[in-house]
């Protein structure tokens, strides 16, 4: 294909968080050259994936389960520094060390079959971006969830006279000093926000759609495999992935034990409606609030894949390994069972292995020096 204005490559990687960098590393390691055989496109302004947007009080010492990227350990990090700075710096050094040449900020708007895009190609994908068009034979989607915060809808919500914000825009606890805050959500972020805000707020109320399940004891390898298997089964059925906490439960810490004893970490069922001055339940009880903080999670950022019609009737994208069941050219890494740092590493390697098999003998045979 020699279509003016369309840049051609073999593989496009969308996203440069843990999943995208892991995929790019394995492409590089097995012989694919950046900006020739593959390109990495990232929407964020700088290295760090979603970590760069985390609130300042989430220090590196509070991060649970951060697994190193393949080929380079993260060592000597100051536990008191913000995780955004520590992990952002680590990702930046990783990109430099392996010459991954991430294009940013680039917004990927749509991925289409090239025949649908009428560019005359056969078997290719057209990736429409803010920096122009790319043509590729395979795609690794590693967009994660940060760009798609989930906002539930309740009656009266638009009439609330206070402030509403989502975890995606959480600024840290000082922004809530002296205020009455309702925290909505049963996940780890909700608990972290609640414990911080309770130190400075005039009052806090915690509401959850389902009773939270607290888990004590070690999160060992056997438990981890079982949790991943449950998420994987949903994805195999073409259902949207569950939240991590719905599978794992909340790990009980000493700080959480203290907060529970102090009456802070005591959940109420989710309210029925929002009022102009707070929230209300069907039994007539109410809570006045200045702020509602929606720690209600995120959804997979895959809307740009809609033209490929990958979704199943159940609403999710069914995967066979990392490969989309409806299009073998498309791999999703960091989606469903690989939505963890260690899972993303493994899935990146698996996706590259399958792509090499798909693309066949036209690919480089001599591994690049990395």
Coordinates of C-alpha atoms in Angstrom, one line a residue:
X1 CA 0.0 0.0 0.0
X2 CA 1.3 3.4 -0.9
X3 CA -1.5 5.7 0.2
X4 CA -0.3 9.3 0.7
X5 CA -0.9 10.5 4.3
X6 CA -1.0 7.0 5.8
X7 CA 2.0 5.7 7.6
X8 CA 2.5 2.0 7.4
X9 CA 3.9 -0.4 10.1
X10 CA 3.3 -3.9 11.2
X11 CA 2.0 -3.5 14.7
X12 CA 0.4 -0.5 16.5
X13 CA 0.4 -0.6 20.3
X14 CA -2.1 1.8 21.9
X15 CA -1.2 2.8 25.4
X16 CA 2.1 3.1 27.2
X17 CA 1.2 2.0 30.7
X18 CA 2.4 -1.3 32.2
X19 CA 0.6 -3.3 29.5
X20 CA 1.7 -1.3 26.6
X21 CA 5.4 -1.0 27.6
X22 CA 5.5 -4.7 28.4
X23 CA 4.2 -5.4 24.9
X24 CA 6.6 -3.0 23.3
X25 CA 9.5 -4.5 25.2
X26 CA 8.7 -8.0 23.9
X27 CA 8.2 -6.7 20.3
X28 CA 11.6 -5.0 20.5
X29 CA 13.2 -8.1 22.1
X30 CA 12.0 -10.4 19.4
X31 CA 13.3 -8.3 16.5
X32 CA 10.7 -5.6 15.8
X33 CA 12.2 -2.1 15.4
X34 CA 10.4 0.9 16.9
X35 CA 9.0 3.3 14.3
X36 CA 9.6 0.8 11.6
X37 CA 8.0 -2.5 12.6
X38 CA 5.9 -1.1 15.4
X39 CA 4.7 2.1 16.9
X40 CA 3.5 3.0 20.4
X41 CA 0.8 5.6 20.7
X42 CA 0.0 7.1 24.1
X43 CA -2.7 9.6 25.0
X44 CA -1.0 10.8 28.2
X45 CA 1.3 13.9 28.2
X46 CA 4.2 12.1 29.8
X47 CA 5.5 8.7 30.8
X48 CA 3.8 6.9 33.7
X49 CA 0.5 5.5 32.4
X50 CA -2.4 6.1 34.7
X51 CA 0.0 6.4 37.6
X52 CA 0.9 10.0 36.6
X53 CA -2.6 11.0 37.5
X54 CA -2.8 9.5 41.0
X55 CA -3.3 11.9 43.9
X56 CA -0.2 13.2 45.8
X57 CA -0.9 11.5 49.1
X58 CA -0.8 8.1 47.4
X59 CA 2.9 7.6 48.2
X60 CA 4.9 4.7 46.7
X61 CA 4.9 3.0 50.1
X62 CA 1.1 2.7 50.0
X63 CA 1.0 1.1 46.6
X64 CA 0.0 -2.6 46.7
X65 CA 1.2 -5.1 44.2
X66 CA 3.3 -3.0 41.8
X67 CA 5.2 -5.5 39.7
X68 CA 8.4 -4.4 37.8
X69 CA 8.3 -4.1 34.0
X70 CA 10.1 -6.9 32.2
X71 CA 13.9 -6.5 31.9
X72 CA 14.3 -3.7 34.5
X73 CA 13.6 -3.7 38.2
X74 CA 12.5 -0.7 40.1
X75 CA 15.0 -0.4 42.9
X76 CA 15.8 2.2 45.6
X77 CA 12.5 4.0 45.4
X78 CA 11.7 6.4 48.3
X79 CA 8.5 5.0 49.9
X80 CA 7.5 8.5 51.0
X81 CA 7.5 10.0 47.5
X82 CA 4.2 10.2 45.5
X83 CA 3.7 7.1 43.5
X84 CA 3.0 9.3 40.4
X85 CA 6.6 10.6 40.6
X86 CA 8.3 7.3 41.4
X87 CA 6.5 5.2 38.8
X88 CA 6.4 8.0 36.2
X89 CA 10.2 8.3 36.5
X90 CA 10.6 4.6 36.3
X91 CA 8.5 4.3 33.2
X92 CA 10.4 7.2 31.6
X93 CA 13.8 5.5 32.3
X94 CA 12.4 2.3 30.9
X95 CA 11.3 3.9 27.6
X96 CA 14.8 5.4 27.3
X97 CA 16.7 2.2 28.2
X98 CA 14.9 0.1 25.6
X99 CA 14.5 2.8 22.9
X100 CA 10.7 2.4 22.8
X101 CA 10.1 5.9 21.2
X102 CA 6.6 6.4 22.5
X103 CA 4.5 9.0 20.5
X104 CA 2.6 11.3 22.8
X105 CA 0.2 12.9 23.4
X106 CA -1.7 11.0 20.7
X107 CA -5.4 10.4 20.8
X108 CA -6.6 7.3 19.0
X109 CA -10.1 8.0 17.7
X110 CA -11.0 4.8 15.9
X111 CA -9.6 1.5 14.6
X112 CA -11.2 0.2 11.4
X113 CA -10.7 -2.6 9.0
X114 CA -8.8 -1.0 6.1
X115 CA -11.3 -2.2 3.6
X116 CA -14.0 -0.2 5.5
X117 CA -11.7 2.8 5.5
X118 CA -11.4 2.3 1.6
X119 CA -7.7 2.8 1.5
X120 CA -7.2 -0.1 -0.8
X121 CA -5.4 -2.4 1.6
X122 CA -6.0 -6.1 2.1
X123 CA -6.1 -7.6 5.6
X124 CA -4.9 -4.4 7.3
X125 CA -6.2 -2.2 10.1
X126 CA -6.4 1.6 9.8
X127 CA -5.8 3.5 13.1
X128 CA -7.2 7.0 13.0
X129 CA -5.3 9.3 15.4
X130 CA -4.8 13.0 16.3
X131 CA -1.5 12.8 14.5
X132 CA -2.8 11.2 11.3
X133 CA -3.5 7.7 10.0
X134 CA -1.5 4.5 10.6
X135 CA -1.9 1.2 8.7
X136 CA -1.0 -2.0 10.6
X137 CA -1.3 -5.7 10.2
X138 CA -1.9 -6.2 13.9
X139 CA -2.9 -4.2 17.0
X140 CA -2.2 -4.4 20.7
X141 CA -4.7 -2.5 22.7
X142 CA -3.4 -1.5 26.1
X143 CA -5.6 1.4 27.0
X144 CA -6.5 0.3 30.5
X145 CA -9.5 2.1 32.2
X146 CA -8.4 5.5 33.6
X147 CA -9.9 7.4 30.7
X148 CA -13.4 5.9 31.4
X149 CA -14.4 6.8 34.9
X150 CA -17.8 5.3 35.8
X151 CA -20.4 7.7 37.2
X152 CA -23.6 6.0 38.4
X153 CA -26.9 7.8 38.0
X154 CA -29.4 8.4 40.8
X155 CA -32.6 10.4 41.0
X156 CA -32.0 14.0 42.0
X157 CA -28.3 13.9 41.2
X158 CA -28.3 17.0 38.9
X159 CA -30.0 19.1 41.6
X160 CA -27.3 18.6 44.3
X161 CA -26.0 22.0 45.3
X162 CA -22.6 20.7 46.6
X163 CA -19.6 19.4 44.7
X164 CA -19.4 16.0 42.9
X165 CA -16.2 14.5 41.7
X166 CA -14.8 11.1 40.8
X167 CA -11.7 9.3 41.9
X168 CA -10.1 10.2 38.6
X169 CA -10.0 13.8 39.8
X170 CA -9.4 13.2 43.5
X171 CA -7.0 16.0 44.6
X172 CA -6.0 14.7 48.0
X173 CA -7.7 15.1 51.5
X174 CA -7.0 18.8 52.1
X175 CA -9.6 19.8 49.5
X176 CA -12.2 18.4 51.9
X177 CA -11.1 20.1 55.1
X178 CA -14.1 21.0 57.3
X179 CA -16.7 19.6 54.8
X180 CA -19.3 16.8 55.1
X181 CA -18.3 14.1 52.6
X182 CA -20.2 11.1 51.2
X183 CA -17.8 8.5 49.7
X184 CA -19.5 6.1 47.3
X185 CA -17.9 2.8 46.4
X186 CA -16.7 -0.4 47.9
X187 CA -13.2 -0.7 46.4
X188 CA -9.7 0.0 47.5
X189 CA -9.7 3.6 46.3
X190 CA -12.9 4.4 48.2
X191 CA -11.3 3.1 51.4
X192 CA -8.1 5.0 50.8
X193 CA -10.0 8.2 50.2
X194 CA -12.2 7.7 53.2
X195 CA -9.3 7.1 55.6
X196 CA -7.5 10.3 54.4
X197 CA -10.6 12.5 54.3
X198 CA -11.8 11.4 57.8
X199 CA -8.7 13.1 59.3
X200 CA -9.7 16.6 58.1
X201 CA -13.4 16.5 57.2
X202 CA -16.3 17.7 59.4
X203 CA -17.9 14.3 58.8
X204 CA -17.8 11.3 56.5
X205 CA -20.4 8.7 55.3
X206 CA -19.4 5.6 53.5
X207 CA -22.0 4.0 51.2
X208 CA -21.6 0.8 49.1
X209 CA -23.8 -0.9 46.6
X210 CA -22.8 -4.3 48.0
X211 CA -21.6 -5.1 51.5
X212 CA -17.8 -5.0 51.3
X213 CA -15.9 -8.2 51.9
X214 CA -12.7 -7.7 54.0
X215 CA -10.0 -10.4 53.5
X216 CA -7.5 -11.1 56.2
X217 CA -4.3 -13.2 55.7
X218 CA -1.9 -13.4 52.8
X219 CA -2.7 -13.0 49.2
X220 CA -0.7 -16.0 48.1
X221 CA -0.1 -17.4 44.6
X222 CA -2.9 -20.0 44.9
X223 CA -5.4 -17.3 45.8
X224 CA -4.1 -15.1 43.0
X225 CA -4.5 -17.8 40.4
X226 CA -8.1 -18.5 41.6
X227 CA -9.0 -14.8 41.3
X228 CA -7.6 -14.5 37.8
X229 CA -9.4 -17.6 36.8
X230 CA -12.8 -16.1 37.8
X231 CA -12.1 -12.9 35.8
X232 CA -10.9 -15.0 32.9
X233 CA -14.1 -17.0 32.8
X234 CA -16.2 -13.9 32.5
X235 CA -14.1 -12.7 29.6
X236 CA -14.3 -16.1 27.9
X237 CA -18.1 -15.8 28.0
X238 CA -18.0 -12.3 26.4
X239 CA -19.1 -10.5 29.6
X240 CA -17.6 -7.2 30.8
X241 CA -14.7 -7.8 33.3
X242 CA -15.6 -7.6 37.0
X243 CA -13.9 -5.1 39.2
X244 CA -10.8 -6.4 41.0
X245 CA -12.3 -6.0 44.5
X246 CA -15.4 -8.0 43.5
X247 CA -13.1 -10.9 43.0
X248 CA -10.4 -10.3 45.6
X249 CA -12.1 -8.6 48.5
X250 CA -10.5 -5.7 50.5
X251 CA -7.2 -6.5 52.1
X252 CA -7.5 -5.6 55.8
X253 CA -4.7 -3.5 57.1
X254 CA -3.9 -2.1 60.6
X255 CA -5.0 1.4 59.5
X256 CA -8.3 0.0 58.3
X257 CA -8.8 -1.9 61.6
X258 CA -8.3 1.4 63.5
X259 CA -10.7 3.2 61.2
X260 CA -13.4 0.5 61.6
X261 CA -13.0 0.6 65.4
X262 CA -13.4 4.4 65.2
X263 CA -16.6 4.2 63.3
X264 CA -15.2 5.6 60.0
X265 CA -15.0 2.4 58.0
X266 CA -18.6 1.4 58.6
X267 CA -20.6 1.1 55.4
X268 CA -24.2 2.0 54.8
X269 CA -26.3 0.6 51.9
X270 CA -26.3 3.0 48.9
X271 CA -28.9 5.7 49.1
X272 CA -32.0 5.8 46.9
X273 CA -31.7 9.4 45.7
X274 CA -29.6 12.5 45.9
X275 CA -31.2 15.7 47.4
X276 CA -30.1 19.3 46.9
X277 CA -28.4 19.1 50.3
X278 CA -27.2 15.5 50.5
X279 CA -28.5 12.0 50.1
X280 CA -31.6 10.1 51.2
X281 CA -32.7 6.5 51.7
X282 CA -36.1 4.9 51.2
X283 CA -36.7 4.6 55.0
X284 CA -36.7 8.4 55.2
X285 CA -33.2 8.8 56.7
X286 CA -31.0 11.5 55.2
X287 CA -27.4 12.7 55.4
X288 CA -26.4 16.3 54.6
X289 CA -23.3 16.6 52.4
X290 CA -21.1 19.3 50.9
X291 CA -19.3 16.8 48.6
X292 CA -20.2 13.5 47.0
X293 CA -17.0 11.6 46.0
X294 CA -17.8 8.8 43.5
X295 CA -15.1 6.1 44.0
X296 CA -17.1 3.9 41.7
X297 CA -14.4 2.5 39.5
X298 CA -13.7 2.6 35.8
X299 CA -14.6 0.8 32.6
X300 CA -12.4 -0.5 29.9
X301 CA -11.4 2.3 27.5
X302 CA -12.2 0.5 24.2
X303 CA -14.7 2.7 22.5
X304 CA -12.2 3.4 19.7
X305 CA -12.4 -0.3 18.8
X306 CA -16.2 0.0 18.1
X307 CA -15.9 0.0 14.3
X308 CA -14.4 -3.5 14.5
X309 CA -17.6 -4.9 16.2
X310 CA -15.7 -7.0 18.7
X311 CA -18.3 -7.0 21.5
X312 CA -20.4 -10.0 22.3
X313 CA -24.1 -9.9 23.1
X314 CA -23.1 -9.9 26.8
X315 CA -21.4 -6.6 26.4
X316 CA -17.8 -7.6 26.7
X317 CA -15.0 -8.5 24.2
X318 CA -14.5 -12.3 24.3
X319 CA -10.8 -13.2 24.3
X320 CA -8.9 -16.4 23.4
X321 CA -5.8 -15.8 25.4
X322 CA -5.1 -12.1 24.6
X323 CA -6.7 -12.3 21.1
X324 CA -10.1 -10.9 20.3
X325 CA -12.3 -13.9 19.3
X326 CA -13.9 -11.8 16.5
X327 CA -10.7 -10.5 15.0
X328 CA -7.3 -12.4 15.3
X329 CA -5.4 -9.2 14.4
X330 CA -6.5 -7.5 17.6
X331 CA -5.0 -8.3 21.1
X332 CA -6.2 -6.8 24.3
X333 CA -3.5 -6.6 27.1
X334 CA -4.4 -5.2 30.5
X335 CA -8.0 -6.2 29.9
X336 CA -9.9 -8.6 32.2
X337 CA -7.6 -11.3 33.6
X338 CA -4.4 -9.3 32.6
X339 CA -5.6 -6.1 34.4
X340 CA -2.8 -6.3 37.0
X341 CA 0.8 -5.3 36.7
X342 CA 2.1 -8.9 36.7
X343 CA -0.8 -10.0 34.5
X344 CA 0.0 -7.2 32.0
X345 CA 3.6 -8.3 31.8
X346 CA 2.6 -11.9 31.0
X347 CA -0.1 -10.9 28.6
X348 CA 2.3 -8.6 26.7
X349 CA 4.6 -11.5 26.1
X350 CA 1.8 -13.8 25.0
X351 CA 0.3 -11.2 22.6
X352 CA 3.7 -10.7 20.9
X353 CA 4.1 -14.5 20.5
X354 CA 0.7 -14.8 18.9
X355 CA 1.3 -11.8 16.6
X356 CA 4.6 -13.2 15.4
X357 CA 2.7 -16.5 14.5
X358 CA 0.0 -14.5 12.8
X359 CA 2.2 -12.3 10.7
X360 CA 4.6 -15.1 9.8
X361 CA 7.8 -15.1 7.8
X362 CA 7.7 -11.4 6.8
X363 CA 8.8 -10.5 10.3
X364 CA 12.4 -10.0 11.5
X365 CA 14.0 -13.2 12.4
X366 CA 17.0 -11.9 14.4
X367 CA 16.3 -10.5 17.8
X368 CA 17.2 -6.9 18.3
X369 CA 19.8 -6.0 21.0
X370 CA 17.9 -4.7 24.0

